[in-house]
XYZ file of C-alpha atoms in Angstrom:
445
model
C 9.535 13.608 51.314
C 11.942 13.930 48.352
C 14.841 16.359 48.606
C 13.636 19.836 47.530
C 14.956 21.230 44.277
C 16.100 24.868 44.467
C 14.280 27.367 42.251
C 16.770 29.614 40.504
C 16.370 33.348 40.824
C 14.836 33.314 44.313
C 17.728 33.845 46.747
C 17.547 32.499 50.299
C 20.448 33.655 52.441
C 22.010 31.499 55.156
C 21.936 32.934 58.710
C 25.380 34.568 58.487
C 24.490 36.056 55.094
C 21.137 37.217 56.412
C 22.986 39.146 59.138
C 24.897 40.931 56.379
C 21.638 41.743 54.586
C 19.985 43.046 57.766
C 23.028 45.186 58.547
C 22.872 46.703 55.059
C 19.147 47.420 55.374
C 19.582 48.993 58.806
C 22.447 51.134 57.481
C 20.331 52.352 54.572
C 17.356 53.157 56.802
C 19.465 55.188 59.209
C 21.166 57.102 56.415
C 17.949 57.876 54.554
C 16.188 59.040 57.694
C 19.130 61.275 58.627
C 18.380 63.141 55.406
C 14.670 63.446 56.168
C 13.317 60.687 53.941
C 10.130 59.088 55.285
C 9.346 55.399 54.830
C 6.384 54.082 52.853
C 5.299 50.644 51.664
C 3.084 49.864 48.695
C 1.148 46.770 47.652
C 2.862 44.014 45.668
C 0.500 44.185 42.654
C -0.389 46.870 40.142
C -2.754 46.970 37.153
C -1.158 45.425 34.100
C -1.869 48.470 31.952
C 0.327 50.510 34.321
C 3.126 47.925 34.260
C 3.055 47.203 30.535
C 3.604 50.764 29.339
C 6.943 51.355 31.061
C 9.450 50.133 28.498
C 10.943 46.783 27.551
C 10.807 45.459 31.133
C 7.106 44.856 30.439
C 8.168 41.587 28.797
C 9.229 40.323 32.233
C 6.126 41.121 34.299
C 4.626 38.277 36.352
C 0.846 38.125 35.876
C -1.381 37.368 38.864
C -4.289 34.903 38.671
C -6.018 32.322 40.827
C -4.909 28.771 40.080
C -8.411 27.367 39.500
C -9.955 30.397 37.830
C -11.070 30.390 34.217
C -9.436 33.231 32.327
C -12.755 34.917 31.655
C -13.753 34.706 35.309
C -10.446 35.546 36.948
C -10.929 38.825 38.852
C -7.152 39.241 39.200
C -6.356 38.741 35.508
C -5.587 42.435 35.116
C -2.955 42.515 37.858
C 0.781 41.853 37.878
C 3.582 41.853 40.426
C 5.553 45.098 40.335
C 8.990 44.816 38.699
C 10.353 47.892 40.479
C 9.194 50.361 43.144
C 8.903 53.460 40.966
C 5.686 52.497 39.165
C 3.791 51.709 42.408
C 5.211 54.846 43.992
C 3.827 56.975 41.156
C 0.387 55.452 41.700
C 0.724 55.966 45.466
C 1.467 59.665 44.947
C -1.613 60.129 42.764
C -3.904 58.308 45.187
C -2.662 60.201 48.244
C -1.664 63.580 46.793
C -4.235 65.440 48.888
C -2.732 64.051 52.096
C 0.948 64.406 51.223
C 3.258 67.385 51.608
C 5.482 68.371 48.701
C 8.290 68.138 47.941
C 7.859 64.610 49.263
C 11.015 62.864 50.452
C 10.335 59.117 50.498
C 12.282 55.926 50.905
C 10.930 52.457 50.300
C 12.548 49.078 50.947
C 10.575 46.155 49.502
C 10.662 43.089 47.303
C 10.029 43.216 43.550
C 9.666 40.513 40.901
C 10.999 40.300 37.375
C 10.801 37.305 35.045
C 14.282 37.474 33.590
C 16.972 34.839 33.178
C 18.693 34.340 36.565
C 22.436 34.926 36.697
C 24.970 36.365 39.105
C 23.353 39.346 40.801
C 20.116 39.070 38.787
C 17.142 37.448 40.425
C 13.450 36.892 39.815
C 12.627 37.979 43.353
C 14.780 40.700 44.855
C 14.870 43.502 47.395
C 15.279 47.138 46.413
C 15.857 50.286 48.444
C 14.592 53.437 46.750
C 14.762 57.114 47.615
C 12.883 59.801 45.708
C 12.026 63.461 45.959
C 8.761 64.376 44.245
C 7.371 67.857 43.712
C 3.956 69.201 42.699
C 4.161 70.602 39.132
C 7.797 71.665 39.585
C 10.920 70.231 41.162
C 14.190 72.189 41.478
C 17.169 70.719 39.640
C 19.392 70.767 42.749
C 17.820 67.494 43.904
C 19.532 65.780 40.978
C 22.872 66.469 42.637
C 21.627 65.834 46.182
C 20.288 62.307 45.718
C 23.505 60.642 44.511
C 25.271 62.200 47.496
C 22.663 60.727 49.874
C 23.082 57.280 48.310
C 26.859 57.592 48.437
C 26.744 58.438 52.136
C 24.474 55.464 52.818
C 26.628 52.974 50.912
C 29.853 54.385 52.360
C 28.551 53.619 55.858
C 28.596 49.921 54.915
C 31.939 48.040 54.700
C 32.036 47.641 50.924
C 34.654 48.520 48.292
C 34.764 52.040 46.795
C 32.308 52.915 44.025
C 31.521 55.656 41.525
C 28.167 56.995 40.365
C 28.045 57.450 36.595
C 25.531 59.926 35.240
C 24.171 61.189 31.948
C 21.200 63.286 30.875
C 18.558 61.832 28.566
C 18.056 65.276 27.016
C 21.733 65.409 26.072
C 21.556 62.014 24.397
C 18.185 62.605 22.748
C 19.220 66.061 21.522
C 22.424 64.602 20.084
C 20.520 61.872 18.252
C 17.943 64.329 16.919
C 20.790 66.572 15.775
C 21.995 63.610 13.725
C 18.580 63.389 12.079
C 17.393 60.357 14.071
C 13.609 60.551 14.502
C 13.205 57.696 17.021
C 15.853 58.392 19.722
C 14.197 56.026 22.208
C 15.282 52.991 20.202
C 18.838 54.294 20.070
C 18.834 54.960 23.824
C 17.816 51.375 24.531
C 20.485 50.021 22.183
C 23.255 52.171 23.695
C 22.101 51.154 27.183
C 23.300 47.616 26.345
C 26.833 48.727 25.485
C 28.425 47.100 28.545
C 26.535 43.853 27.868
C 27.026 43.390 24.127
C 29.968 45.701 23.378
C 30.431 48.295 20.602
C 30.082 45.723 17.811
C 26.785 44.473 19.218
C 25.440 48.001 19.629
C 26.587 48.908 16.111
C 24.688 45.907 14.763
C 21.584 46.942 16.714
C 21.837 50.522 15.442
C 22.242 49.293 11.867
C 19.114 47.173 12.289
C 17.231 50.242 13.516
C 18.228 51.955 10.273
C 21.085 54.262 11.230
C 23.710 55.127 8.648
C 27.390 54.406 9.250
C 28.009 58.073 10.023
C 25.149 58.190 12.516
C 26.136 55.038 14.384
C 29.795 56.138 14.529
C 28.712 59.445 16.054
C 26.493 57.645 18.599
C 29.353 55.376 19.632
C 31.742 58.347 19.821
C 29.335 60.135 22.169
C 29.153 57.025 24.367
C 32.940 57.025 24.812
C 32.977 60.446 26.525
C 33.372 60.622 30.318
C 34.833 62.937 32.959
C 34.520 63.780 36.648
C 34.146 67.490 35.867
C 32.521 69.692 33.244
C 35.176 69.025 30.608
C 32.930 66.457 28.922
C 30.887 69.350 27.476
C 33.753 70.456 25.219
C 34.221 66.900 23.970
C 30.536 66.645 23.080
C 30.547 69.954 21.207
C 33.706 68.882 19.362
C 31.651 66.150 17.664
C 29.964 68.914 15.673
C 26.320 68.037 16.373
C 23.897 70.867 17.116
C 20.428 70.778 18.661
C 18.538 72.905 21.176
C 17.756 69.922 23.426
C 21.423 68.897 23.375
C 22.365 72.290 24.824
C 19.791 71.884 27.614
C 21.172 68.451 28.492
C 24.794 69.601 28.510
C 23.984 72.500 30.839
C 21.955 70.308 33.218
C 24.542 67.517 33.379
C 27.375 69.970 33.937
C 25.491 71.445 36.903
C 24.966 67.994 38.476
C 28.562 66.824 38.060
C 30.097 70.073 39.295
C 27.710 70.406 42.269
C 28.429 66.825 43.384
C 32.145 67.356 42.803
C 32.227 70.280 45.196
C 30.918 67.968 47.947
C 32.721 64.695 47.150
C 35.330 65.074 44.367
C 35.413 62.172 41.931
C 32.276 60.463 43.242
C 29.963 61.427 40.376
C 31.234 60.950 36.826
C 29.655 62.149 33.599
C 29.484 58.990 31.480
C 27.644 59.429 28.199
C 27.132 55.728 27.603
C 24.624 55.642 30.476
C 21.111 55.630 29.035
C 18.701 53.595 31.217
C 16.252 51.500 29.197
C 13.044 52.465 30.987
C 10.893 54.973 29.141
C 9.856 57.151 32.069
C 13.229 58.890 32.579
C 13.358 62.395 31.133
C 16.522 64.037 32.504
C 19.476 62.941 34.591
C 20.083 59.178 34.779
C 22.472 57.316 37.086
C 24.309 53.986 37.312
C 26.632 52.953 40.156
C 29.649 50.672 39.739
C 31.804 49.050 42.426
C 35.482 49.708 41.812
C 37.288 46.583 40.644
C 33.986 44.884 39.827
C 32.711 47.050 36.983
C 31.987 43.982 34.850
C 29.343 42.980 37.392
C 27.258 45.955 36.272
C 25.399 48.639 38.148
C 24.219 48.135 41.750
C 22.258 51.385 42.030
C 20.444 53.295 39.310
C 17.724 55.831 38.693
C 17.076 59.254 37.291
C 14.790 62.224 36.774
C 11.218 61.686 35.617
C 8.901 64.579 34.803
C 5.692 62.886 33.690
C 5.512 59.522 35.411
C 2.803 60.704 37.829
C 0.022 62.955 36.521
C -3.734 63.131 37.117
C -4.404 65.412 34.167
C -4.592 68.486 36.365
C -1.295 68.309 38.205
C 1.976 66.660 37.342
C 4.329 65.280 39.977
C 7.914 65.354 38.710
C 10.576 63.557 40.683
C 14.096 62.242 40.859
C 15.046 58.971 42.474
C 17.672 56.299 42.910
C 17.192 52.609 43.537
C 19.763 50.409 45.269
C 19.519 46.803 44.159
C 19.883 45.324 47.636
C 19.785 41.685 46.548
C 21.999 42.462 43.566
C 24.570 44.238 45.741
C 24.524 41.354 48.217
C 25.017 38.916 45.351
C 28.269 40.728 44.605
C 29.456 41.262 48.188
C 28.549 37.792 49.480
C 29.085 35.866 46.255
C 32.615 37.181 45.820
C 33.511 37.077 49.512
C 33.939 40.837 49.873
C 32.233 41.111 53.281
C 31.689 38.798 56.220
C 29.797 38.754 59.500
C 31.494 38.121 62.846
C 29.053 35.343 63.690
C 26.018 33.559 62.268
C 23.668 34.269 65.190
C 22.777 37.372 67.212
C 23.579 35.505 70.442
C 26.263 37.133 72.583
C 26.140 34.731 75.547
C 25.314 31.040 75.897
C 24.204 29.958 79.371
C 25.700 26.537 80.075
C 23.436 24.021 81.823
C 25.239 21.767 84.361
C 22.241 19.412 84.661
C 18.637 19.498 83.488
C 17.564 20.336 87.032
C 19.481 23.622 86.647
C 17.623 24.739 83.510
C 15.235 27.022 85.417
C 18.145 28.820 87.062
C 19.814 29.165 83.667
C 16.653 30.644 82.167
C 16.444 33.185 85.001
C 19.989 34.368 84.299
C 19.189 34.569 80.584
C 16.089 36.664 81.315
C 18.102 39.132 83.397
C 20.706 39.509 80.641
C 18.066 39.936 77.923
C 16.332 42.605 80.014
C 19.578 44.568 79.743
C 19.725 44.185 75.961
C 22.224 41.304 75.822
C 21.213 38.608 73.322
C 21.288 35.335 75.266
C 20.315 31.727 74.749
C 20.382 28.714 77.008
C 22.260 25.588 75.992
C 19.939 23.066 74.301
C 21.064 20.226 76.542
C 23.044 19.501 79.692
C 25.951 17.848 77.903
C 29.513 17.981 79.184
C 30.770 21.548 79.356
C 33.259 20.818 76.574
C 30.417 19.988 74.182
C 28.450 23.077 75.202
C 31.521 25.243 74.624
C 32.044 23.684 71.182
C 28.365 24.340 70.400
C 28.893 28.041 71.174
C 32.201 28.214 69.327
C 30.827 26.694 66.122
C 28.131 29.356 65.993
C 30.490 32.184 66.804
C 28.963 32.953 70.212
C 31.772 34.808 72.006
C 30.855 34.136 75.662
C 29.713 31.153 77.749
C 28.115 31.688 81.162
C 28.586 29.156 83.946
C 26.183 29.046 86.895
C 27.699 29.252 90.368
C 27.379 26.541 92.956
C 27.957 26.542 96.704
C 30.124 29.514 97.675
C 31.232 30.053 94.104
C 29.341 32.676 92.083
C 28.582 32.772 88.369
C 31.442 33.080 85.882
C 31.663 33.965 82.201
C 34.282 32.729 79.741
C 35.515 34.605 76.679
C 36.020 31.833 74.139
C 38.598 33.790 72.136
C 40.981 34.761 74.932
C 40.160 31.850 77.222
C 39.757 34.247 80.170
C 37.113 33.298 82.725
C 35.964 35.809 85.328
C 33.309 36.252 87.995
C 30.132 37.834 86.666
C 26.756 39.055 87.880
C 23.747 39.041 85.552
C 22.676 42.441 86.836
C 25.910 44.250 86.038
C 28.045 42.244 83.600
C 28.390 43.660 80.087
C 30.324 42.291 77.125
C 32.781 44.418 75.160
C 30.713 46.753 72.926
C 31.932 45.008 69.770
C 30.472 41.709 71.015
C 26.992 42.996 71.778
C 25.789 42.530 68.199
C 27.245 40.710 65.187
C 29.452 42.999 63.126
C 29.867 43.123 59.372
C 33.330 43.898 58.045
C 35.216 43.801 54.777
C 36.569 40.312 54.291
C 40.293 39.800 54.653
C 41.984 40.439 51.332
C 38.843 41.898 49.739
């Protein structure tokens, strides 16, 4: 068989990296559930008409079809893999509204697929972790300050560098653009959303192509330069001299979010008026999250308020949500060596095998340790003890168990300290830090 060729954009973590990923997922689950969010899972595919009306990401949707099917006969031709978890969640709410209780607090951790050009932190197949609160017809604005705090608590429980959550309000931006006389603010929002990628000159060129005058594009870029961790941004916006009713609504709403979050965790949430979010379904607050010292990497968690994503014609289900790009965040943390795992396997103890005739006895000891929650494996062969110890050491297994013989009982060796002491499988316990692999910030990160 020829050597396989990797497919770019489909990450496969090595065992030590997978431990980091699992630790992150477990941390997120615990944090979300502490705040009362219930887990759901949706199917991988959605109708194309639902996927293709959600903004420019529709260009990246993977279409589903059977390999041998003729296009006219393919029953799956109208389906595509979801590119995020918000679109399937909206459909899920509509299908199950009669059996759900509102406001619904949901979290969802699943894979998604997006046909974009792979690069650092951007993949074609990736894991996301979403939290949303959805109401029936109405949803109080206080959730827009609560959700970034929940995400911040979850991420802070993981050993990663500090971060800030940048927020804006689509109504503020749209009202500002309409106050400038711009009739198609959606195009401007999508152009400004690329500011970090293509810079002011690139955005200015895009705005000129849309048809904005020099005065209009200068005002749009001036708005995008405003930021603050308190309500002072409002005065800076008003100083630009633009007036519109929707702009006033957006300023008031964004001020409430920033100040409410600031009372809980000062400096965590920052008003940043360059944040736009390219997807069309956002209607209010929008969020992007940047890791301190790695801002050029881009956002690792984003989302916002949506008022009309889910509607059956009779009732509307407004919501607010945030999505952590799990694979994207791992691409940063692992790719740049910011975190590490204490070992590459869950094993805490390796049972050494003196001779193959002793394997049954070794398995019995392993069974007793596992019954007490201690991850244990038996040496793959009855090599010299030095080789078995090296086998454990290479994999990061902290302890090696030696079977007793004659009058001598079992003993266990700590490979780091070199200490070897008598042990009984019914009572021995490792130090708590050794029971499971740990994930820590890498030295110097």
